Amino acid sequence: MVASTVVDQVKLELPLEEGEPLLLSQNLKAGLVLVDIINGFCSVGAGNLAPREPNKQISGMIEESARLARLFCEKKWPLLVFLDTHKANKPEPPYPPHCISGSGEDDLVPDLKWLEKEPNVTIRRKDCFDGFIGSMEKDGSNVFIDWVRNNEIKMLLAVGVCTDICLLDFVCSTLSARNAGLVPPLEEVVVHSPGCATFDFPVELTRSIKGATSHPQALMHHIGLYMAKTRGAKIVSQVSIA
């Protein structure tokens, strides 16, 4: 009851007004980005940062992301998949080892494995929170920027995990790059709220773990969406195809 009251109070102080339902069409020149919908973050018991038990927000995110992915693949529209993938000897503080390359944690969840065979899908493994930074190559090029340019994407639709971490970092970097004219012809970034999720680590659990930081799911999900909007993203709760 206390947590619910806190979340409700935050929503009053930081109201999140969502945009009109998004209606996709060929003329819109849309591209879909899936952020880190992998076993290590989404499949129960799959790793240090995976949920310990079934989680409604995460399962709903997977279901909605899969729905959108199928719509884009049916239309042969561009779709980019980010997979968090790390070397065993490369830490990513403040988090424990996770999504190590070849462990299976770094693979798409079962409901999305079919994407690996779709011709309109680009898969990018990244070794950092931010997919924009993780798209940089040694020669100075950027896989994400090239994907936007080559597909003439004007509207970017983003879903995935975590709402307030990897997804938010990617959205913020993309918006900054757009504002600087680095990602032509991108004009708009849209975040689909039901297609996003974050993890749940309530304060009660931190009391028995030295150095642990609480991360209440509902609260941080809202804050993640709110921050994305304040950076210039459009937040929508409904997406369909004309």
Coordinates of C-alpha atoms in Angstrom, one line a residue:
M1 CA 0.0 0.0 0.0
V2 CA 2.8 2.4 0.8
A3 CA 4.6 1.7 -2.5
S4 CA 1.4 2.3 -4.4
T5 CA 0.8 5.6 -2.6
V6 CA 4.4 6.7 -3.4
V7 CA 4.0 5.8 -7.1
D8 CA 0.6 7.6 -7.3
Q9 CA 2.2 10.7 -5.6
V10 CA 5.1 10.7 -8.1
K11 CA 2.6 10.4 -11.0
L12 CA 0.8 13.5 -9.6
E13 CA 4.0 15.5 -9.3
L14 CA 5.4 14.1 -12.6
P15 CA 2.4 13.6 -14.9
L16 CA 3.1 11.7 -18.1
E17 CA 0.7 12.8 -20.8
E18 CA 0.9 10.3 -23.7
G19 CA 0.4 11.2 -27.3
E20 CA -2.3 10.2 -29.7
P21 CA -2.4 6.5 -30.8
L22 CA 0.3 5.9 -33.4
L23 CA -1.0 4.8 -36.8
L24 CA 1.8 3.3 -38.9
S25 CA 1.8 3.5 -42.7
Q26 CA 4.2 3.1 -45.6
N27 CA 4.4 6.9 -46.0
L28 CA 5.5 7.4 -42.4
K29 CA 9.0 5.8 -43.1
A30 CA 9.1 4.1 -39.7
G31 CA 11.8 2.0 -38.2
L32 CA 11.4 -0.3 -35.1
V33 CA 14.2 -0.8 -32.5
L34 CA 14.1 -3.6 -30.0
V35 CA 16.4 -3.0 -27.0
D36 CA 17.9 -5.9 -25.1
I37 CA 14.8 -8.3 -25.1
I38 CA 17.1 -11.1 -24.1
N39 CA 17.2 -14.1 -21.7
G40 CA 19.6 -12.4 -19.3
F41 CA 17.1 -9.6 -18.6
C42 CA 13.8 -11.2 -19.3
S43 CA 13.7 -15.0 -18.9
V44 CA 13.1 -16.3 -15.3
G45 CA 16.3 -17.6 -13.6
A46 CA 18.4 -17.0 -16.7
G47 CA 21.2 -14.9 -15.0
N48 CA 22.2 -12.4 -12.4
L49 CA 20.0 -9.7 -13.8
A50 CA 17.1 -11.9 -14.9
P51 CA 13.8 -12.0 -13.0
R52 CA 13.5 -14.5 -10.2
E53 CA 9.9 -15.2 -10.8
P54 CA 7.3 -14.5 -13.6
N55 CA 6.8 -10.7 -14.0
K56 CA 3.7 -9.3 -15.5
Q57 CA 5.3 -6.1 -16.8
I58 CA 8.2 -8.0 -18.5
S59 CA 5.9 -10.6 -20.0
G60 CA 3.6 -7.9 -21.3
M61 CA 6.6 -6.1 -22.8
I62 CA 7.7 -9.2 -24.7
E63 CA 4.2 -9.9 -26.0
E64 CA 3.7 -6.3 -27.3
S65 CA 7.2 -6.2 -28.8
A66 CA 6.6 -9.5 -30.6
R67 CA 3.3 -8.1 -32.0
L68 CA 5.0 -5.0 -33.3
A69 CA 7.9 -7.0 -34.7
R70 CA 5.5 -9.3 -36.6
L71 CA 3.7 -6.2 -38.1
F72 CA 7.0 -4.8 -39.3
C73 CA 8.2 -8.1 -40.7
E74 CA 5.0 -8.6 -42.6
K75 CA 5.4 -5.2 -44.2
K76 CA 9.2 -5.7 -44.7
W77 CA 9.8 -2.5 -42.8
P78 CA 13.3 -1.9 -41.2
L79 CA 13.8 -3.4 -37.7
L80 CA 16.9 -3.1 -35.6
V81 CA 17.6 -5.5 -32.6
F82 CA 20.1 -4.6 -29.9
L83 CA 21.5 -7.5 -27.9
D84 CA 23.5 -6.7 -24.7
T85 CA 26.6 -8.9 -25.0
H86 CA 29.7 -8.8 -22.9
K87 CA 33.2 -10.4 -22.7
A88 CA 33.7 -12.4 -19.5
N89 CA 36.7 -10.2 -18.4
K90 CA 35.0 -6.8 -19.1
P91 CA 33.0 -5.5 -16.1
E92 CA 30.1 -3.1 -16.4
P93 CA 29.7 -1.4 -13.0
P94 CA 27.6 -1.1 -11.0
Y95 CA 26.1 -4.4 -12.2
P96 CA 27.4 -7.9 -11.6
P97 CA 28.5 -10.1 -14.6
H98 CA 25.6 -10.5 -17.0
C99 CA 24.8 -11.4 -20.6
I100 CA 28.3 -13.0 -21.2
S101 CA 28.9 -13.8 -24.9
G102 CA 28.0 -17.4 -25.7
S103 CA 26.2 -18.0 -22.3
G104 CA 22.7 -17.9 -23.8
E105 CA 21.9 -14.9 -21.6
D106 CA 22.8 -12.7 -24.6
D107 CA 20.3 -14.3 -26.9
L108 CA 16.8 -13.2 -27.8
V109 CA 14.0 -14.5 -25.7
P110 CA 12.3 -17.6 -27.2
D111 CA 9.3 -15.6 -28.4
L112 CA 11.6 -13.5 -30.6
K113 CA 14.2 -16.0 -31.8
W114 CA 12.4 -16.1 -35.1
L115 CA 13.6 -12.6 -35.9
E116 CA 17.1 -13.9 -36.6
K117 CA 15.9 -15.3 -39.9
E118 CA 13.9 -12.3 -41.1
P119 CA 15.5 -10.4 -44.1
N120 CA 14.4 -6.9 -42.8
V121 CA 16.0 -7.4 -39.4
T122 CA 19.5 -6.0 -38.5
I123 CA 21.0 -7.5 -35.3
R124 CA 23.6 -5.5 -33.4
R125 CA 25.4 -6.9 -30.3
K126 CA 26.6 -4.1 -27.9
D127 CA 28.8 -4.2 -24.9
C128 CA 27.5 -1.1 -23.1
F129 CA 24.2 0.3 -21.8
D130 CA 23.6 2.7 -24.7
G131 CA 22.9 1.1 -28.1
F132 CA 23.9 4.4 -29.9
I133 CA 27.3 4.2 -28.4
G134 CA 27.4 0.5 -28.8
S135 CA 26.9 0.9 -32.6
M136 CA 30.2 2.7 -33.0
E137 CA 32.8 1.0 -35.1
K138 CA 36.6 1.4 -35.0
D139 CA 36.6 3.2 -38.3
G140 CA 34.4 5.9 -36.9
S141 CA 31.2 4.7 -38.5
N142 CA 28.0 4.0 -36.6
V143 CA 25.8 1.0 -37.4
F144 CA 22.6 2.7 -36.1
I145 CA 23.2 5.9 -38.0
D146 CA 23.9 3.9 -41.2
W147 CA 20.7 1.9 -40.6
V148 CA 18.6 5.1 -40.3
R149 CA 20.2 6.6 -43.4
N150 CA 20.0 3.5 -45.6
N151 CA 16.4 2.9 -44.8
E152 CA 15.4 6.6 -44.9
I153 CA 13.8 6.4 -41.5
K154 CA 12.0 9.5 -40.4
M155 CA 10.1 8.1 -37.3
L156 CA 11.8 5.7 -34.9
L157 CA 9.7 3.5 -32.6
A158 CA 11.5 2.1 -29.6
V159 CA 10.6 -0.7 -27.2
G160 CA 12.5 -3.0 -24.8
V161 CA 14.3 -3.1 -21.5
C162 CA 15.1 -1.5 -19.2
T163 CA 12.8 1.5 -19.5
D164 CA 15.0 3.7 -17.3
I165 CA 18.5 2.3 -18.3
C166 CA 19.4 0.9 -21.7
L167 CA 16.3 2.0 -23.5
L168 CA 16.4 5.5 -22.0
D169 CA 20.1 5.9 -22.7
F170 CA 19.6 5.0 -26.3
V171 CA 16.6 7.3 -26.7
C172 CA 18.5 10.2 -25.2
S173 CA 21.6 9.8 -27.3
T174 CA 19.5 9.4 -30.4
L175 CA 17.6 12.6 -29.7
S176 CA 20.8 14.5 -29.0
A177 CA 22.3 13.2 -32.3
R178 CA 19.1 14.1 -34.1
N179 CA 19.2 17.6 -32.7
A180 CA 22.8 18.0 -33.9
G181 CA 21.8 16.8 -37.4
L182 CA 23.9 13.6 -37.1
V183 CA 21.1 11.1 -38.0
P184 CA 19.4 12.3 -41.2
P185 CA 16.6 12.0 -42.1
L186 CA 15.3 11.1 -38.6
E187 CA 12.7 13.5 -37.3
E188 CA 10.8 11.8 -34.5
V189 CA 11.5 9.3 -31.7
V190 CA 8.5 7.5 -30.2
V191 CA 8.5 5.2 -27.2
H192 CA 5.7 2.6 -26.9
S193 CA 5.0 2.4 -23.2
P194 CA 3.4 -1.1 -23.1
G195 CA 6.4 -2.4 -25.1
C196 CA 8.8 -1.3 -22.3
A197 CA 9.7 -2.8 -18.9
T198 CA 12.3 -2.6 -16.2
F199 CA 13.3 -4.9 -13.3
D200 CA 11.9 -5.0 -9.8
F201 CA 14.2 -4.8 -6.7
P202 CA 12.1 -3.3 -3.8
V203 CA 13.7 -1.6 -0.9
E204 CA 12.8 -4.4 1.4
L205 CA 15.3 -6.7 -0.3
T206 CA 18.1 -4.1 -0.1
R207 CA 18.1 -4.2 3.7
S208 CA 19.8 -7.6 3.8
I209 CA 22.3 -6.9 1.0
K210 CA 25.3 -4.6 1.7
G211 CA 25.6 -1.8 -0.9
A212 CA 22.4 -2.7 -2.7
T213 CA 20.3 0.0 -4.3
S214 CA 16.6 -0.3 -4.5
H215 CA 14.8 -0.2 -7.8
P216 CA 11.0 -0.4 -7.5
Q217 CA 9.6 -1.4 -10.9
A218 CA 6.5 0.7 -11.3
L219 CA 8.2 3.8 -10.0
M220 CA 11.3 3.5 -12.2
H221 CA 9.3 2.5 -15.3
H222 CA 7.3 5.7 -14.9
I223 CA 10.4 7.8 -14.3
G224 CA 12.1 6.3 -17.3
L225 CA 9.2 7.2 -19.6
Y226 CA 8.9 10.6 -18.1
M227 CA 12.6 11.3 -18.6
A228 CA 12.4 10.1 -22.2
K229 CA 9.6 12.6 -22.8
T230 CA 11.4 15.5 -21.2
R231 CA 14.3 14.8 -23.6
G232 CA 11.9 15.1 -26.6
A233 CA 10.5 11.6 -27.2
K234 CA 6.8 11.0 -27.8
I235 CA 5.2 8.5 -25.5
V236 CA 2.3 6.4 -26.8
S237 CA 0.3 3.5 -25.4
Q238 CA -1.3 2.4 -28.6
V239 CA 0.3 1.4 -32.0
S240 CA -1.4 0.0 -35.0
I241 CA -1.0 -0.2 -38.8
A242 CA -3.3 1.7 -41.2

